[in-house]
Coordinates of C-alpha atoms in Angstrom, one line a residue:
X802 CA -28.7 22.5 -25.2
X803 CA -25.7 23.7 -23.5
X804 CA -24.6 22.0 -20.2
X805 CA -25.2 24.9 -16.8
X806 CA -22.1 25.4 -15.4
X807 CA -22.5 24.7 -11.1
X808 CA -21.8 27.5 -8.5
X809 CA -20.7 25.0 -6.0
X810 CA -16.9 24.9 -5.9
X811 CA -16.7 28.5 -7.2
X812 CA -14.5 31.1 -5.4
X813 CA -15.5 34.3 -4.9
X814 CA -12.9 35.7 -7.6
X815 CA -15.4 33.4 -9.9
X816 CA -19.1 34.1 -8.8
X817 CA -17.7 38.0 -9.4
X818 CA -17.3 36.5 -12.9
X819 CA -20.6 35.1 -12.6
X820 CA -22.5 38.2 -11.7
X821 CA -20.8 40.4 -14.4
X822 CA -22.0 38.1 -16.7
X823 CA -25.5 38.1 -15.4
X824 CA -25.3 41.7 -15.0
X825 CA -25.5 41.9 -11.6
X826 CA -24.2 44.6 -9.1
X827 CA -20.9 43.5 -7.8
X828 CA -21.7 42.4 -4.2
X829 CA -24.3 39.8 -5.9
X830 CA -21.2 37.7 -5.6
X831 CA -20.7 38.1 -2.1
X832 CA -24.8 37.2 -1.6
X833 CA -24.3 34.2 -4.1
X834 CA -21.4 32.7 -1.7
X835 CA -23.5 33.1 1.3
X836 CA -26.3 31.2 -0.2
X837 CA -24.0 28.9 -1.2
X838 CA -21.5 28.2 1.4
X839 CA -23.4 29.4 4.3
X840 CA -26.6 29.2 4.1
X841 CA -26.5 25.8 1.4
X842 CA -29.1 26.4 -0.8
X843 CA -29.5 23.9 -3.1
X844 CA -31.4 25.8 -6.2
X845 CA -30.4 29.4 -7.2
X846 CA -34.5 30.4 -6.3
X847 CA -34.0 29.7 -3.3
X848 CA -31.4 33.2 -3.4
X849 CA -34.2 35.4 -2.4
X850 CA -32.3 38.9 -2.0
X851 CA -31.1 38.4 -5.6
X852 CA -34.2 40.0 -7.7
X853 CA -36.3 37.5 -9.4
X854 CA -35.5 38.7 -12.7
X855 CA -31.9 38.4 -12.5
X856 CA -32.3 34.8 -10.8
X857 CA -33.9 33.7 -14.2
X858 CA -30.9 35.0 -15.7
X859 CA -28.6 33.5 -13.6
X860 CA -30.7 30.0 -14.0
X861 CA -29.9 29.8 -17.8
X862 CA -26.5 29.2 -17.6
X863 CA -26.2 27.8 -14.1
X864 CA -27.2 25.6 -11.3
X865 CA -26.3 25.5 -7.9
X866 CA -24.5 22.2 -8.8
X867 CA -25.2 20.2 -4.9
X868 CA -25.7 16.2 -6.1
X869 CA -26.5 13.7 -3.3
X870 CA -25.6 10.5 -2.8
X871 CA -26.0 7.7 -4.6
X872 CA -25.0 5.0 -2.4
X873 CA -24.0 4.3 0.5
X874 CA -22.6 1.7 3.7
X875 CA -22.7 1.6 7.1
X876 CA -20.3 0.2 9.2
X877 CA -21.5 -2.0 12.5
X878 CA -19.2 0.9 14.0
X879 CA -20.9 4.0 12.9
X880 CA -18.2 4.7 9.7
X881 CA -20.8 5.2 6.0
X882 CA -18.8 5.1 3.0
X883 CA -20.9 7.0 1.1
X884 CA -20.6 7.0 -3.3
X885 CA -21.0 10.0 -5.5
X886 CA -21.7 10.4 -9.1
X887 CA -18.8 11.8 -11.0
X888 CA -19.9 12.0 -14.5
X889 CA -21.1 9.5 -16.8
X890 CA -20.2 5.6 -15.8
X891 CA -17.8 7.5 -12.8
X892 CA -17.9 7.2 -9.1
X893 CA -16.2 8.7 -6.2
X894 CA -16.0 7.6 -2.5
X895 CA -15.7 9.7 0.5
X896 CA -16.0 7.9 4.1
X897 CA -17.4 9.8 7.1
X898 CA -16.0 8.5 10.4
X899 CA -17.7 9.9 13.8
X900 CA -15.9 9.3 17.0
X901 CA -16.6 10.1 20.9
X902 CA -14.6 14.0 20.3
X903 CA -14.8 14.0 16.3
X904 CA -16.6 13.7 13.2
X905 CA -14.4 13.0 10.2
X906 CA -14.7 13.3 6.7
X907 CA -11.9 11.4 3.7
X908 CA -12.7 13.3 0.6
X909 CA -11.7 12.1 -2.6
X910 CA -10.0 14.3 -5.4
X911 CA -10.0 11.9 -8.8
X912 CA -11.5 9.4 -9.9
X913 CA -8.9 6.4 -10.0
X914 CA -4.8 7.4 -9.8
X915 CA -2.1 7.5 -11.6
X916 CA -0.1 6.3 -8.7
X917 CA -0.5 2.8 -8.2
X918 CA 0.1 1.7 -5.2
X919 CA 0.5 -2.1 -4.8
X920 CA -1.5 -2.1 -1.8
X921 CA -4.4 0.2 -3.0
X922 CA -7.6 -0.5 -5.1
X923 CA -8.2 2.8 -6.2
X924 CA -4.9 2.6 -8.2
X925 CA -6.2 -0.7 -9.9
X926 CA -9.0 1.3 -11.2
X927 CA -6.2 3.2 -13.4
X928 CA -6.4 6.7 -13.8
X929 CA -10.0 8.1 -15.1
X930 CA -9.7 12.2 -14.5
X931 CA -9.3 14.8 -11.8
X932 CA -12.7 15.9 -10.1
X933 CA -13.2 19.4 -10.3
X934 CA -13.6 21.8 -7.2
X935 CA -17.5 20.8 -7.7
X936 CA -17.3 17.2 -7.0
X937 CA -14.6 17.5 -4.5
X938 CA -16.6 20.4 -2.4
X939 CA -20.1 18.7 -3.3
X940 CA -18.9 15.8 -1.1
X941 CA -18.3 17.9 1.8
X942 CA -21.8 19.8 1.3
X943 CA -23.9 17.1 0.3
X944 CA -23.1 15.0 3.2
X945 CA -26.1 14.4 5.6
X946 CA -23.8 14.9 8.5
X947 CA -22.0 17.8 6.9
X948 CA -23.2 19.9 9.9
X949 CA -21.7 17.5 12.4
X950 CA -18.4 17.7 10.7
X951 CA -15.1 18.6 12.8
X952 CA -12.2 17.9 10.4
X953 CA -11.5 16.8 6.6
X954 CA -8.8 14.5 5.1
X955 CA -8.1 14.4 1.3
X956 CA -7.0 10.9 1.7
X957 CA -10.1 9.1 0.2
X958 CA -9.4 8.1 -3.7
X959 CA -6.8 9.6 -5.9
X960 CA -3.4 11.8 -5.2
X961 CA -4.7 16.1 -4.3
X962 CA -1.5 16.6 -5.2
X963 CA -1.8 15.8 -8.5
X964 CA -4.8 18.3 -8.9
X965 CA -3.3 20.9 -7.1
X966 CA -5.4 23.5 -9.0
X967 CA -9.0 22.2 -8.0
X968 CA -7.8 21.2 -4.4
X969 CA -6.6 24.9 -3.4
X970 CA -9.9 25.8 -4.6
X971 CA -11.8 24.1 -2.5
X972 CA -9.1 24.5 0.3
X973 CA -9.6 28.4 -0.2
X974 CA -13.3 27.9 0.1
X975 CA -13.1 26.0 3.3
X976 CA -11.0 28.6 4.8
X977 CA -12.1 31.8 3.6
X978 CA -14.6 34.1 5.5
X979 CA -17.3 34.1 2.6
X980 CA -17.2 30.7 2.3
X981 CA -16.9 27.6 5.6
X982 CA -14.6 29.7 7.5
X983 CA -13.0 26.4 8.5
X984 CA -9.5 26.7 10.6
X985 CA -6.9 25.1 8.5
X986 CA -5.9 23.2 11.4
X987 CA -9.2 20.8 11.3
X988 CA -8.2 20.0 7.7
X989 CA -5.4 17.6 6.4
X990 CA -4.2 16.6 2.6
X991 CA -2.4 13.4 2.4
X992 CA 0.3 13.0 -0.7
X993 CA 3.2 10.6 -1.8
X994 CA 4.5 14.0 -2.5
X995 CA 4.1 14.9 -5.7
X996 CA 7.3 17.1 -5.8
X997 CA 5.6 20.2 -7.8
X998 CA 2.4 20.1 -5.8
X999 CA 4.1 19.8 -2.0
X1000 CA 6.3 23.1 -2.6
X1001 CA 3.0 25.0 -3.7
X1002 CA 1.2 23.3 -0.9
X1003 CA 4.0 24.3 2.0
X1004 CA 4.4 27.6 0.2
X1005 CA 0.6 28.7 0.1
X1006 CA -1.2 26.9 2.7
X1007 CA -1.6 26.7 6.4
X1008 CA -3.3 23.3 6.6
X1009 CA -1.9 20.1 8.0
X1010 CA 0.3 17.5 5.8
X1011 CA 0.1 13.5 5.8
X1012 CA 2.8 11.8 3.7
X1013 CA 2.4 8.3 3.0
X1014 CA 5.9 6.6 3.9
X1015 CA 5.3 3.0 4.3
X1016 CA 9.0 2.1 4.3
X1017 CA 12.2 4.0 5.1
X1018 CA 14.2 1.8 2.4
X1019 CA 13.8 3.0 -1.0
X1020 CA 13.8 -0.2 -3.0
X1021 CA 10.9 -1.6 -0.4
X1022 CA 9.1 1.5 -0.6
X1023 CA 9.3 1.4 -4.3
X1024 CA 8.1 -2.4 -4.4
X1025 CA 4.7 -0.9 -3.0
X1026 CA 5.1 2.5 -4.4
X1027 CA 6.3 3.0 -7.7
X1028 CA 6.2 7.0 -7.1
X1029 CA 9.3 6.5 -5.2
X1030 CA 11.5 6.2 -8.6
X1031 CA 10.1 9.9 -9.2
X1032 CA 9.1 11.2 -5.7
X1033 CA 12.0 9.5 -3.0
X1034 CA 11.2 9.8 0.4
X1035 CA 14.2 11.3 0.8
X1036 CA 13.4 14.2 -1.2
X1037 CA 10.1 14.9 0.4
X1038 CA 11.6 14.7 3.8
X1039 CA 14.6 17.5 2.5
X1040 CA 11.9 19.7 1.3
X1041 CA 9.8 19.1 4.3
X1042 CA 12.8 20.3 6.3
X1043 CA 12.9 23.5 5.1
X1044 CA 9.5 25.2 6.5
X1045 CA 8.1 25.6 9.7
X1046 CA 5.9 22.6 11.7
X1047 CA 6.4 24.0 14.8
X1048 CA 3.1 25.9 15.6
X1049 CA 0.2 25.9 13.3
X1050 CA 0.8 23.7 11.2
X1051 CA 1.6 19.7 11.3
X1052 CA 3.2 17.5 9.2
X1053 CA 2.7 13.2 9.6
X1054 CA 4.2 10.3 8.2
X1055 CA 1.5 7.4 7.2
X1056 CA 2.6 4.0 7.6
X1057 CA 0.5 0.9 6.9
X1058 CA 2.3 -2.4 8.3
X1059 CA 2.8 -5.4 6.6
X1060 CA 2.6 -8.3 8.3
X1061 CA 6.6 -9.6 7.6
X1062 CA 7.4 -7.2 5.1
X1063 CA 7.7 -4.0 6.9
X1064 CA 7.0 -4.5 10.6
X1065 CA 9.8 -5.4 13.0
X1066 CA 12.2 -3.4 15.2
X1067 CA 14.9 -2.7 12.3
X1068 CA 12.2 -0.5 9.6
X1069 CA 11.8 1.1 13.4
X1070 CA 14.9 1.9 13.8
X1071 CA 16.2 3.1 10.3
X1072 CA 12.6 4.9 10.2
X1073 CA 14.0 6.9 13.4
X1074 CA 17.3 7.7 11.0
X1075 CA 15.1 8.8 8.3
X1076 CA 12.9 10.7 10.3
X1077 CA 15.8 12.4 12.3
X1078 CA 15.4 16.4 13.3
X1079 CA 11.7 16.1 11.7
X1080 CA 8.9 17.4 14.2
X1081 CA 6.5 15.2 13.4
X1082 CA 4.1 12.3 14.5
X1083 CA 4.0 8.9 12.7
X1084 CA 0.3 7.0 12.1
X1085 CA 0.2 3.0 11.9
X1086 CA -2.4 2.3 9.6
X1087 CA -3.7 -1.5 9.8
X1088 CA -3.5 -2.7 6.2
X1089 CA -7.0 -3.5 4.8
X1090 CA -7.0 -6.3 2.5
X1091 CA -8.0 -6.1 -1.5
X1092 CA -8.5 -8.6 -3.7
X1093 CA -5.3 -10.4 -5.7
X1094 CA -2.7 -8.8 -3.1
X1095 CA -1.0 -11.0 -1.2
X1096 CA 0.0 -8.4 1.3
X1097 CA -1.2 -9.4 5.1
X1098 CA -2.0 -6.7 7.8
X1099 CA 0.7 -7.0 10.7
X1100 CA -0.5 -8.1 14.2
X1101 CA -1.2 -6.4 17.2
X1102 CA 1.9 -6.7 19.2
X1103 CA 4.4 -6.2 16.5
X1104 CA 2.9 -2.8 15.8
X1105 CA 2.8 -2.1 19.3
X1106 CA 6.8 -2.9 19.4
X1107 CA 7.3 -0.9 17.1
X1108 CA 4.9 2.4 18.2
X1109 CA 7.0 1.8 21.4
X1110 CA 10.4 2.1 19.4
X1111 CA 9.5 5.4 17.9
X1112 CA 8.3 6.9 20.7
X1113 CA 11.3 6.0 22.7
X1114 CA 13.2 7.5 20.2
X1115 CA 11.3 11.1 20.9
X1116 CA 8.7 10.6 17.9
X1117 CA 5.3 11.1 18.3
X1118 CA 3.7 7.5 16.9
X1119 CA 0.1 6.1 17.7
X1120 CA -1.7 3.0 16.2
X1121 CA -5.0 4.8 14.2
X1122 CA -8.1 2.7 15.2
X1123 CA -9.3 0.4 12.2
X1124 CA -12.7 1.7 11.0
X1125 CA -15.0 0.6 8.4
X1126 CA -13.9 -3.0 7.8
X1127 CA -17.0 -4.5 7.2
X1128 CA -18.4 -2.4 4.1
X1129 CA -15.6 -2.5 1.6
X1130 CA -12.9 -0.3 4.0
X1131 CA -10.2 0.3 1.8
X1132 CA -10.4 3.2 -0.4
X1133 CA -11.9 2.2 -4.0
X1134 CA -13.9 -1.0 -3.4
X1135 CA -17.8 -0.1 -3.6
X1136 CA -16.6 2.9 -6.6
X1137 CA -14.9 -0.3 -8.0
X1138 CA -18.2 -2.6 -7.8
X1139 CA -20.4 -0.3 -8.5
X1140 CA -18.7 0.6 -12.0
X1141 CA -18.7 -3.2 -12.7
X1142 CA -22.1 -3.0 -11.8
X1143 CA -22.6 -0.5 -14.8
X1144 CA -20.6 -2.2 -17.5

């Protein structure tokens, strides 16, 4: 028995596939998104101004594709890390955090990464495959507070940069008038900067930019990121240079501090040098810790030293609020468990 193919994560260019196929009229497509996107059926009956008939059709070779939860875990401070099935033995992670003005949403975009990052789990998982448009959107759709929802981050588990492809699906879904009709100003993809990926990204969309940094020296940064041998900051920051961040769009620099490694006044200053005719803002990100890395989250006051540095220096830098410690924070713990759990 053949597999259905799923409707969710389909552009409108593909449900027009979809309905030729079915032999439907060519607006059927247009109807199919609204259901879909709009309206957020979960079964193709429930499409009732597409004839019965050709709703039987439609229900041989597909399904609407929307999977719920499987787990979940709520924070004493409101964040849920909530875990989706992503084929067989696979999880994926996406963490919903609801403020006093906000309500948002990391999605994840692979399961594992190639990246390895000495400071996150997800990259100790290895690299498993790149979630399609489906399991990227279905965590956006299947979310019981999807409805409350005020921005998105791809910063959850894996590199969007790396499936460029199925991300500017979903990012062409969110933003397009048949589908969420989302501003691309309430949406944000994070990257090390996957070189290929950024110039498509700055090139073709509207919506905001994160780069994780973490140092401003290469050989540091490429202790905790071995990307930098392929990917230099540098780079990214030359490229970044050469389109507009001045009105729609914005472009930030994450930062997590080390406690001793990364955190005093003179990463400050040279990340000032680094970050030199760049309009941008800089995030301090309190590191969370994982299991068998020594790395130590910085204090209080030494992060505020060196907020106050950058913002003397005429850079936007805040201190991001540490959510979700209690329930397996950093990115890839419970997807981590729970596969242990199934082996």
């Amino acid at each position: 028995m053949n597999e259905k193919r799923r409707l969710l994560g389909m552009t409108l260019d593909e449900l027009k596939g979809v309905a030729f196929e079915a032999g439907l009229p060519g607006y059927a497509a247009k109807q199919m998104a609204d259901w879909l996107y709009k309206k957020k059926v979960t079964s193709i009956a429930a499409m009732t101004n597409i004839a019965s008939a050709k709703r039987a059709l439609l229900e041989k070779n597909f399904e609407v594709g929307a999977v719920p939860p499987s787990d979940l875990m709520k924070s004493v401070d409101g964040t849920i890390k909530y875990l989706y099935p992503a084929g067989p033995g696979n999880f994926v992670e996406s963490v919903y955090i609801p403020t006093e003005d906000r309500a948002t949403l990391c999605v994840s975009s692979q399961v594992g990464c190639k990246m390895n990052c000495l400071f996150c789990m997800t990259g100790k998982q290895g690299f498993t495959k790149n979630l399609s448009a489906n399991e990227i959107l279905n965590q956006i759709q299947s979310l019981p507070e999807t409805e409350e929802l005020t921005n998105i981050v791809f910063m959850g588990m894996g590199e969007p940069l790396d499936n460029v492809d199925e991300l500017f699906k979903v990012l062409e879904i969110l933003t397009a008038s048949y589908g969420y009709a989302w501003s691309p100003k309430r949406i944000t993809v994070s990257t090390i900067g996957v070189a290929k990926g950024l110039k498509r990204f700055l090139e073709e969309s509207d919506c905001h930019l994160a780069v994780s940094l973490h140092s401003p020296y290469p050989d540091e940064r490429r202790s905790l990121m071995p990307v930098e041998k392929a990917f230099p900051a540098c780079d990214i920051i030359e490229t970044i240079k050469q389109y507009d961040f001045t009105h729609q769009r914005r472009v930030s620099f994450e930062y997590i501090v080390f406690k001793n490694l990364n955190d005093d006044l003179q990463h400050a200053k040279a990340l000032v040098c680094l970050l030199d005719k760049v309009p941008c803002r800089v995030n301090l990100i309190r590191f969370h810790a994982i299991p068998n890395v020594s790395l130590e989250s910085s204090d209080l006051a030494r992060m505020e030293a060196f907020r106050d540095t950058l913002n003397a220096a005429g850079i936007v830098c805040t201190i991001r609020a540490s959510r979700g410690e209690d329930i397996f924070a950093a990115c890839g713990m419970l997807s981590t468990a729970k596969k242990q759990q199934k082996e």
